[in-house]
Structures are given as C-alpha cells and as structure tokens.
Coordinates of C-alpha atoms in Angstrom, one line a residue:
M1 CA -22.9 -7.1 -14.5
K2 CA -21.4 -4.3 -16.5
N3 CA -17.6 -4.5 -17.1
L4 CA -17.5 -7.7 -15.0
G5 CA -14.4 -9.0 -16.8
I6 CA -12.5 -5.8 -16.2
K7 CA -13.4 -5.8 -12.5
V8 CA -12.5 -9.4 -11.9
S9 CA -9.0 -8.8 -13.5
I10 CA -8.5 -5.8 -11.4
F11 CA -9.3 -7.6 -8.1
V12 CA -7.2 -10.7 -8.9
N13 CA -4.1 -8.8 -10.0
Y14 CA -4.4 -6.5 -7.0
F15 CA -4.7 -9.5 -4.6
V16 CA -1.5 -11.1 -6.0
F17 CA 0.5 -7.8 -5.7
A18 CA -0.8 -7.2 -2.2
I19 CA 0.9 -10.4 -1.1
L20 CA 4.2 -9.5 -2.9
L21 CA 4.3 -5.8 -2.2
N22 CA 3.6 -5.9 1.5
S23 CA 5.7 -8.9 2.3
V24 CA 8.5 -6.3 2.7
G25 CA 7.9 -6.2 6.5
I26 CA 8.2 -10.0 6.7
V27 CA 11.3 -10.1 4.6
I28 CA 12.9 -7.3 6.6
A29 CA 12.4 -9.3 9.8
R30 CA 13.8 -12.4 8.1
S31 CA 16.8 -10.5 6.6
I32 CA 17.7 -9.3 10.1
E33 CA 17.5 -12.8 11.5
V34 CA 18.9 -14.9 8.6
Y35 CA 21.2 -12.5 6.7
K36 CA 22.4 -10.7 9.8
V37 CA 21.8 -7.2 8.6
T38 CA 20.9 -4.2 10.9
E39 CA 17.5 -2.6 11.1
S40 CA 18.7 0.4 9.1
Q41 CA 20.2 -1.8 6.4
A42 CA 17.1 -3.9 6.2
S43 CA 14.9 -0.8 5.8
L44 CA 16.6 -0.3 2.4
L45 CA 14.3 -3.0 1.1
E46 CA 11.5 -0.4 1.3
A47 CA 13.5 2.0 -0.9
F48 CA 14.2 -0.8 -3.4
K49 CA 10.4 -1.3 -3.6
D50 CA 9.1 2.2 -3.5
L51 CA 11.7 4.2 -5.5
P52 CA 11.1 2.0 -8.7
I53 CA 7.4 2.6 -8.2
A54 CA 8.0 6.3 -8.3
V55 CA 10.4 6.3 -11.2
V56 CA 8.3 4.0 -13.4
S57 CA 5.1 5.8 -12.6
F58 CA 6.8 9.1 -13.7
L59 CA 8.1 7.6 -16.9
V60 CA 5.0 5.7 -18.1
A61 CA 1.9 7.4 -16.7
S62 CA 1.5 9.7 -19.7
F63 CA 1.7 7.1 -22.5
L64 CA 0.2 4.1 -20.6
P65 CA -3.3 4.6 -22.3
R66 CA -1.6 4.3 -25.7
F67 CA 0.5 1.3 -24.6
G68 CA -2.6 -0.6 -23.3
Y69 CA -3.6 -1.5 -19.8
K70 CA -3.9 -5.3 -20.4
R71 CA -0.4 -5.4 -22.0
A72 CA 1.1 -3.4 -19.1
M73 CA -0.4 -5.7 -16.5
L74 CA 0.8 -8.8 -18.3
M75 CA 4.3 -7.4 -18.6
A76 CA 4.2 -6.6 -14.8
L77 CA 3.3 -10.2 -14.0
L78 CA 6.2 -11.6 -16.1
I79 CA 8.7 -9.2 -14.5
V80 CA 7.8 -10.1 -10.9
F81 CA 7.7 -13.8 -11.8
G82 CA 11.4 -13.5 -12.7
G83 CA 12.0 -11.7 -9.4
C84 CA 10.5 -14.5 -7.3
I85 CA 12.5 -17.1 -9.2
G86 CA 15.7 -15.1 -8.6
M87 CA 14.9 -14.8 -4.9
Y88 CA 14.3 -18.6 -4.5
F89 CA 17.6 -19.6 -6.1
G90 CA 19.7 -16.7 -4.7
N91 CA 18.5 -16.5 -1.1
T92 CA 20.7 -13.5 -0.1
F93 CA 20.0 -10.0 1.0
A94 CA 21.2 -8.9 -2.5
T95 CA 18.6 -11.0 -4.3
A96 CA 16.0 -9.7 -1.8
K97 CA 16.8 -6.2 -2.9
M98 CA 16.5 -7.3 -6.6
L99 CA 13.1 -9.0 -5.8
F100 CA 11.7 -5.8 -4.4
L101 CA 13.1 -3.9 -7.4
T102 CA 11.0 -6.1 -9.7
I103 CA 8.0 -5.8 -7.4
G104 CA 8.2 -2.0 -7.5
V105 CA 8.5 -1.8 -11.3
S106 CA 5.6 -4.2 -11.7
F107 CA 3.3 -2.7 -9.2
A108 CA 3.7 0.7 -10.8
L109 CA 2.3 -0.7 -14.0
I110 CA -0.5 -2.6 -12.2
K111 CA -1.6 0.3 -10.0
L112 CA -1.5 2.9 -12.9
S113 CA -3.7 0.5 -14.9
V114 CA -6.1 -0.2 -12.0
Y115 CA -6.6 3.4 -10.9
T116 CA -7.3 4.5 -14.5
L117 CA -9.6 1.6 -15.2
I118 CA -11.7 2.5 -12.1
G119 CA -12.4 5.9 -13.6
I120 CA -13.4 4.2 -16.9
V121 CA -15.8 1.6 -15.5
T122 CA -17.6 4.0 -13.0
E123 CA -19.9 6.9 -13.8
T124 CA -20.4 8.9 -10.6
P125 CA -18.1 10.1 -7.7
Q126 CA -20.1 7.8 -5.4
Q127 CA -19.5 4.7 -7.6
H128 CA -15.9 5.7 -8.0
S129 CA -15.4 6.0 -4.2
S130 CA -17.3 2.7 -3.5
L131 CA -15.3 0.7 -6.1
M132 CA -12.0 2.3 -5.0
S133 CA -12.6 1.4 -1.4
S134 CA -13.7 -2.2 -2.3
I135 CA -10.6 -2.8 -4.4
E136 CA -8.3 -1.3 -1.7
G137 CA -10.1 -3.5 0.8
F138 CA -9.5 -6.6 -1.2
F139 CA -5.9 -5.5 -1.5
M140 CA -5.7 -5.7 2.3
V141 CA -7.2 -9.2 2.2
G142 CA -4.2 -10.1 0.1
I143 CA -1.9 -8.5 2.6
A144 CA -3.5 -10.5 5.4
S145 CA -3.0 -13.7 3.3
A146 CA 0.7 -12.9 3.2
Y147 CA 0.9 -13.0 7.0
F148 CA -0.3 -16.7 6.9
I149 CA 1.3 -17.9 3.7
F150 CA 4.9 -16.8 4.7
P151 CA 4.8 -18.2 8.3
A152 CA 3.6 -21.5 6.9
F153 CA 7.1 -22.0 5.6
F154 CA 8.9 -20.9 8.8
S155 CA 10.9 -23.6 10.6
D156 CA 12.6 -23.5 14.1
T157 CA 15.3 -25.9 12.8
D158 CA 16.0 -24.6 9.3
P159 CA 16.3 -20.7 9.0
N160 CA 16.2 -20.9 5.2
A161 CA 13.0 -22.9 5.0
W162 CA 10.9 -19.7 4.5
I163 CA 12.5 -19.2 1.1
R164 CA 10.3 -22.1 -0.2
V165 CA 7.3 -19.7 -0.3
Y166 CA 8.5 -18.2 -3.6
P167 CA 7.6 -21.2 -5.8
V168 CA 4.1 -21.0 -4.4
L169 CA 4.0 -17.3 -5.2
C170 CA 5.1 -18.1 -8.7
I171 CA 2.1 -20.4 -9.1
L172 CA -0.2 -17.6 -7.9
I173 CA 1.4 -15.2 -10.4
G174 CA 1.0 -17.8 -13.2
I175 CA -2.8 -18.2 -12.4
S176 CA -3.2 -14.4 -12.4
F177 CA -1.4 -14.2 -15.7
I178 CA -3.7 -16.8 -17.3
L179 CA -6.9 -15.1 -16.0
L180 CA -5.8 -11.8 -17.3
L181 CA -4.6 -13.2 -20.7
F182 CA -8.1 -14.5 -21.4
S183 CA -10.0 -11.5 -19.9
K184 CA -11.7 -9.0 -22.2
L185 CA -10.4 -5.5 -21.5
N186 CA -12.0 -3.6 -24.3
V187 CA -11.9 -0.1 -22.9
P188 CA -11.7 3.2 -24.7
V189 CA -8.3 4.9 -24.9
E190 CA -8.7 8.4 -23.3
T191 CA -5.6 10.5 -23.4
S192 CA -5.0 14.1 -22.2
G193 CA -3.5 15.2 -25.6
N194 CA -3.4 14.4 -29.3
N195 CA 0.1 12.9 -29.0
L196 CA 2.7 11.8 -26.4
K197 CA 4.3 15.2 -26.2
E198 CA 1.0 16.8 -25.3
D199 CA 0.2 14.0 -22.8
I200 CA 3.5 14.7 -21.0
K201 CA 2.8 18.5 -21.1
N202 CA -0.7 18.1 -19.6
S203 CA 0.7 15.7 -17.0
F204 CA 3.1 18.3 -15.7
G205 CA 0.3 20.9 -15.9
L206 CA -1.5 19.0 -13.1
L207 CA 1.2 20.2 -10.7
A208 CA 0.0 23.8 -11.2
L209 CA -3.5 23.0 -9.8
P210 CA -3.7 23.8 -6.0
L211 CA -6.1 20.9 -5.5
V212 CA -3.5 18.5 -6.9
L213 CA -0.6 19.9 -5.0
V214 CA -2.4 19.7 -1.6
F215 CA -3.6 16.2 -2.4
I216 CA -0.3 14.7 -3.3
F217 CA 1.1 15.9 0.0
S218 CA -1.8 14.3 1.8
A219 CA -1.2 11.0 -0.1
F220 CA 2.5 11.3 0.9
F221 CA 1.6 11.8 4.6
F222 CA -0.8 8.9 4.6
V223 CA 1.5 6.3 3.1
M224 CA 4.2 7.4 5.5
I225 CA 1.8 6.5 8.3
E226 CA 0.6 3.2 6.8
Q227 CA 4.0 1.9 5.7
G228 CA 5.7 3.0 8.9
I229 CA 3.3 0.8 10.8
M230 CA 2.8 -2.1 8.3
T231 CA 6.5 -2.6 7.5
W232 CA 7.8 -2.6 11.0
L233 CA 4.9 -4.2 12.9
P234 CA 6.3 -7.8 12.6
R235 CA 9.7 -6.6 14.0
F236 CA 7.8 -4.5 16.6
N237 CA 5.9 -7.6 17.7
E238 CA 9.1 -9.6 18.0
K239 CA 11.1 -7.0 19.9
I240 CA 8.5 -5.2 22.1
F241 CA 6.0 -8.0 22.8
S242 CA 8.6 -10.8 22.6
F243 CA 6.6 -12.9 20.1
S244 CA 8.3 -15.7 18.3
P245 CA 9.2 -14.9 14.6
K246 CA 6.2 -16.9 13.4
L247 CA 3.7 -15.4 15.8
S248 CA 5.0 -11.9 15.1
V249 CA 4.0 -12.3 11.5
N250 CA 0.7 -14.0 12.3
M251 CA -0.3 -11.2 14.7
A252 CA 0.6 -8.6 12.1
A253 CA -2.3 -10.1 10.1
I254 CA -4.7 -8.4 12.5
L255 CA -3.5 -5.1 11.0
A256 CA -4.1 -6.2 7.5
I257 CA -7.6 -7.6 8.3
S258 CA -8.6 -4.5 10.1
L259 CA -7.4 -2.4 7.2
A260 CA -9.5 -4.6 4.8
L261 CA -12.5 -4.3 7.0
G262 CA -12.1 -0.6 7.4
R263 CA -11.9 -0.1 3.7
F264 CA -15.0 -2.2 3.0
I265 CA -16.9 -0.3 5.6
A266 CA -15.6 3.0 4.1
G267 CA -17.0 1.9 0.7
W268 CA -20.5 1.8 2.4
M269 CA -20.1 4.8 4.6
S270 CA -18.9 7.1 1.8
K271 CA -22.4 6.8 0.2
K272 CA -23.9 8.3 3.4
I273 CA -21.3 10.4 5.1
A274 CA -19.1 13.2 3.8
W275 CA -15.6 11.9 2.9
E276 CA -13.8 14.6 4.9
R277 CA -15.7 13.8 8.1
I278 CA -14.8 10.1 7.8
I279 CA -11.1 10.9 7.3
I280 CA -10.8 13.5 10.1
V281 CA -12.6 11.4 12.7
C282 CA -10.7 8.2 11.8
S283 CA -7.4 10.1 12.0
I284 CA -8.2 11.4 15.5
L285 CA -9.1 7.9 16.6
A286 CA -5.8 6.5 15.2
V287 CA -3.9 9.0 17.3
G288 CA -6.0 8.0 20.2
I289 CA -4.9 4.3 19.8
L290 CA -1.2 5.2 19.6
L291 CA -1.4 7.4 22.7
A292 CA -3.4 4.8 24.6
V293 CA -1.1 1.8 23.8
L294 CA 2.5 3.1 23.4
P295 CA 2.9 4.6 27.0
Q296 CA 1.9 1.2 28.5
L297 CA 4.6 -0.9 26.6
K298 CA 7.5 -2.3 28.5
P299 CA 11.2 -1.9 27.4
E300 CA 12.5 -4.4 24.9
G301 CA 13.5 -7.8 26.0
E302 CA 11.9 -7.8 29.4
T303 CA 9.8 -10.9 29.0
L304 CA 10.2 -14.5 27.8
T305 CA 9.4 -15.4 24.2
I306 CA 5.7 -15.9 23.5
N307 CA 4.8 -18.7 21.1
T308 CA 1.0 -19.1 21.4
L309 CA -2.0 -16.9 21.0
A310 CA -3.2 -17.8 24.5
K311 CA -0.2 -15.8 26.0
V312 CA -0.5 -12.7 23.7
P313 CA -1.1 -9.7 26.0
F314 CA -4.2 -7.5 25.4
L315 CA -2.2 -4.6 24.0
G316 CA -0.8 -7.0 21.3
Y317 CA -4.4 -7.2 19.9
V318 CA -5.2 -3.5 20.4
L319 CA -2.4 -1.8 18.5
P320 CA -3.1 -3.5 15.1
L321 CA -6.7 -2.3 15.3
I322 CA -5.4 1.1 14.3
G323 CA -5.9 -0.3 10.8
L324 CA -9.7 0.1 11.1
F325 CA -9.2 3.9 11.4
I326 CA -6.4 4.6 8.9
A327 CA -8.0 2.3 6.3
P328 CA -10.6 4.6 4.8
I329 CA -8.2 7.5 4.3
Y330 CA -6.2 6.5 1.2
P331 CA -9.1 5.3 -1.1
L332 CA -11.3 8.2 -0.1
L333 CA -8.6 10.8 -0.8
N334 CA -7.7 9.2 -4.1
S335 CA -11.3 8.8 -5.2
T336 CA -12.2 12.3 -4.3
V337 CA -9.5 13.9 -6.3
L338 CA -9.7 11.6 -9.3
S339 CA -13.5 11.9 -9.6
H340 CA -13.1 15.7 -9.7
L341 CA -10.8 15.5 -12.7
P342 CA -11.6 14.7 -16.4
K343 CA -11.1 11.0 -17.2
S344 CA -8.4 11.8 -19.7
L345 CA -6.3 13.0 -16.8
H346 CA -6.8 9.9 -14.6
S347 CA -3.7 8.1 -15.9
P348 CA -1.2 11.0 -15.3
M349 CA -3.0 11.9 -12.0
S350 CA -2.7 8.2 -10.9
G351 CA 1.0 8.5 -11.7
L352 CA 1.4 11.4 -9.4
I353 CA -0.5 9.5 -6.7
I354 CA 1.8 6.5 -7.0
I355 CA 5.0 8.6 -7.1
F356 CA 4.2 10.5 -3.9
S357 CA 2.8 7.5 -2.2
A358 CA 6.0 5.6 -3.0
L359 CA 8.2 8.4 -1.7
G360 CA 6.1 8.7 1.5
G361 CA 6.3 4.9 2.0
T362 CA 10.1 4.9 1.6
L363 CA 10.6 7.9 3.9
G364 CA 8.2 6.6 6.6
S365 CA 9.8 3.2 6.7
R366 CA 13.3 4.6 6.7
I367 CA 12.6 7.0 9.5
V368 CA 10.9 4.4 11.7
G369 CA 13.7 1.9 10.9
E370 CA 16.4 4.5 12.0
L371 CA 14.4 5.4 15.1
F372 CA 13.7 1.7 15.9
E373 CA 17.5 1.0 15.9
N374 CA 18.5 4.1 17.9
I375 CA 15.7 4.7 20.4
G376 CA 13.6 1.5 20.4
G377 CA 10.4 0.4 18.7
A378 CA 7.9 1.8 21.2
K379 CA 9.3 5.4 21.0
A380 CA 9.8 5.1 17.2
F381 CA 6.0 4.7 16.7
Y382 CA 5.3 8.1 18.4
F383 CA 6.8 9.7 15.2
L384 CA 3.7 8.6 13.3
I385 CA 1.5 11.1 15.1
I386 CA 3.2 13.9 13.2
P387 CA 2.1 12.9 9.6
I388 CA -1.4 12.1 11.0
V389 CA -1.8 15.7 12.2
L390 CA -0.4 17.1 8.8
L391 CA -2.8 14.8 7.0
I392 CA -5.8 16.3 8.9
I393 CA -4.7 19.8 7.9
S394 CA -4.4 18.7 4.2
V395 CA -7.9 17.2 4.2
V396 CA -9.4 20.5 5.4
L397 CA -7.5 22.4 2.6
I398 CA -8.7 19.9 0.0
K399 CA -12.3 20.3 1.0
R400 CA -12.0 24.1 0.8
L401 CA -10.4 23.9 -2.7
I402 CA -13.1 21.5 -4.0
K403 CA -15.9 23.8 -2.7
K404 CA -14.2 26.7 -4.4
Q405 CA -13.9 24.8 -7.6
E406 CA -17.6 23.8 -7.5
V407 CA -18.6 27.4 -7.0
A408 CA -16.4 28.5 -9.9
N409 CA -18.0 25.9 -12.2
Q410 CA -21.5 27.0 -11.3
S411 CA -20.9 30.6 -12.0

C-alpha cells in the first residue's frame, strides 16, 4: 500500500494523543473529588490544554515543513512523556495543570504534522475526506480507550489510586516513540514561500479569504459543541444520573464509541453524499437528541448512587449517542477546506484550524463549567444548541463560497 509507513505512524500517534488529550474530562471529575476544587476552577484544565495548542500552532505552523514532521512528532512525544512523569510524582491540581500544558504543546505539533501529511499522501478531495474521517474516527477509538484505562485504576478505598495510570501511559508513549523513530517519513517539503518570512506572510494572507474566515468560525463552533459535551459528560453522569465515579467514566465511553463509529461511517458516506447535506442533517438530529433528553432529566441528587450497568436508566444510554451525529462534522469541514487549497498552504491552514478549534474548546468547556456550577448540569447542556445553529449557518455559507470559487476557476 502506498505511503503505508506514513499512515501507520499517523494512526498510532493520534491514538496515543486521543487518550491523553481527552482525559481532561476524567481529570476534571477526579480533581473535584480528590483535590477539592470547584467546577469552575476545574474547568481551567481545558484552558491549560487548549491555549497552548493555539499558541504553538500560531508560532510553528509556518515553518513546520522546514523543521520536519517526523522531528516535530518525536519532540511532541518526549514533551508529553515528561508531563506524565510529573503528574505521577506530583499528584496535585498544579501538576495536573502542567500536565495539560505539555499535552497542549505536544498535540499542536502532532496535529499540524498529521493534517499536513494527509494532504501529501492523498490525491483527490474524496481520498482526503475518507482518510481524514478514518483518522479522526481512530482518534475517537483512543478516546473510548481512555474511558476504560483510567477507571481500571479507580479505587473505592484509595482516592489517589487513579494516579497510577500515568506510568502505563508513559509505556504507550514510549512504544509510539519507537514506532515513529523507525518509520520512514520521506515526504516532500512544500512551503508557501521561498523563505520563512514569505511563509508567515502567506499564512496571514489566508485570513483575507472569505472561505477561510467562515470556515474557522465553523470549526470554532463545532469544537465548542464537542468539548462542551465530552469534557463534562463524566461529571454530568455523576451529578445528574447519580452514577458512581467509575461508572460515570465508563458510560462516557459510549460517546467516544459513537463518535468513532460516526466518523468511520462519514468516511464512507462522503464518497456518495454531498458533505454539506451530511453535516446539516446530523446537526439537526443532534439538536433533536438534546431536546428529547434534557427536559426529561430529574434535578440533581434525587436518586441513590448507581454502581452497575443493569441499573442505568434508558436516558443514560441515549444522551451519549449524540456522538453519532456530531461525529462527521469536524473531519468533513476540515477536509473540504483543505482539499480546496494548494498543498503548500496546508500547514498554515492546519495551524488556523487548530488555533480556532482550541479556542472553541476552551470557551465551550468554560461556559458549560460555569453554567454547570450555577444553574445545574441539565440546564447547562441547553447552551450547546446555540453553536449548533450557528454551525449550520456557517456550512451554508461555506458551500456558497466554494461554488462561487469553482465558477470563478472555470471562467
């Protein structure tokens, strides 16, 4: 298979970072219980994760092709290895913030490399969309794994037992490092200019394109939705459904699994159905699930703690299925815009995607965290309907701009 080594490296690295990056919801829940911080204080972990992603993406996107994708990914793995070691020996809310700082810095390097490499190893928009959806789907498999790896270390008698997960994660990081070290990533260096100054100038020039401007806002809205749900679902399960801490995290795995399944299906559907139709229909169905589930939820703390799957109420299974419908949105949006730009602009464009995705994730998690603390979890999730509606409007605008661009190219 062509470019097999590159693709295997992309999948493995993305899997490892899926576990690390999206453990934030689990660590938030643990921080509230173990370190005795409030919901709003715990939501700062999202900022420690996402803001470094935005800053690093802004600083390195332009010169990453010259630096080298393999070198950048190896450096990312070393940085996050140090963060996990620090968390294990520190075991405080302060070291948790430093852990997510290293995860954010590292993930920026990984995601910039991965998104750019997808454009290099594919030849058509359909191939690009299919590989993007598959990789993002595999990312969700990694997230689902986190919801089983972390609870395996939970203990009813020792509140600090969960911290032992980090040596295991260090082993996974080490395996990923070795696989990447011996992988052949011989890809051409495509830059947007003849030197770094021109690269940076061309990167900022992307912001003048209407298609890019509308797209980055749509990416912002989507990640606000996804992270708002994913980060707070373990805590939501614990407070609203009265699940035990371990069961709360296990049940959140349904969201990750449905996200993974939705993205794998999207990779197939995108070859047969127009991308904008998939996104609009899925967005409407996602709103439908929220409006069907949230009004039926009882006030917090009304039931006894649930410890087994047999006692989980029907709604506890339905809400995470929203992942099936929001799953296709992000990879299809990213692929659509990247495949309509020259490959030399994929690295700076990926930087913009990551920056605004990180800002959307931080803001979404922060808003839901504040609402969770002040008006309760069930009402807080109603907020997510707003960015979904704004996302639908953005998709309609993107489609019109692409059609206008195609007409201009033909004339």
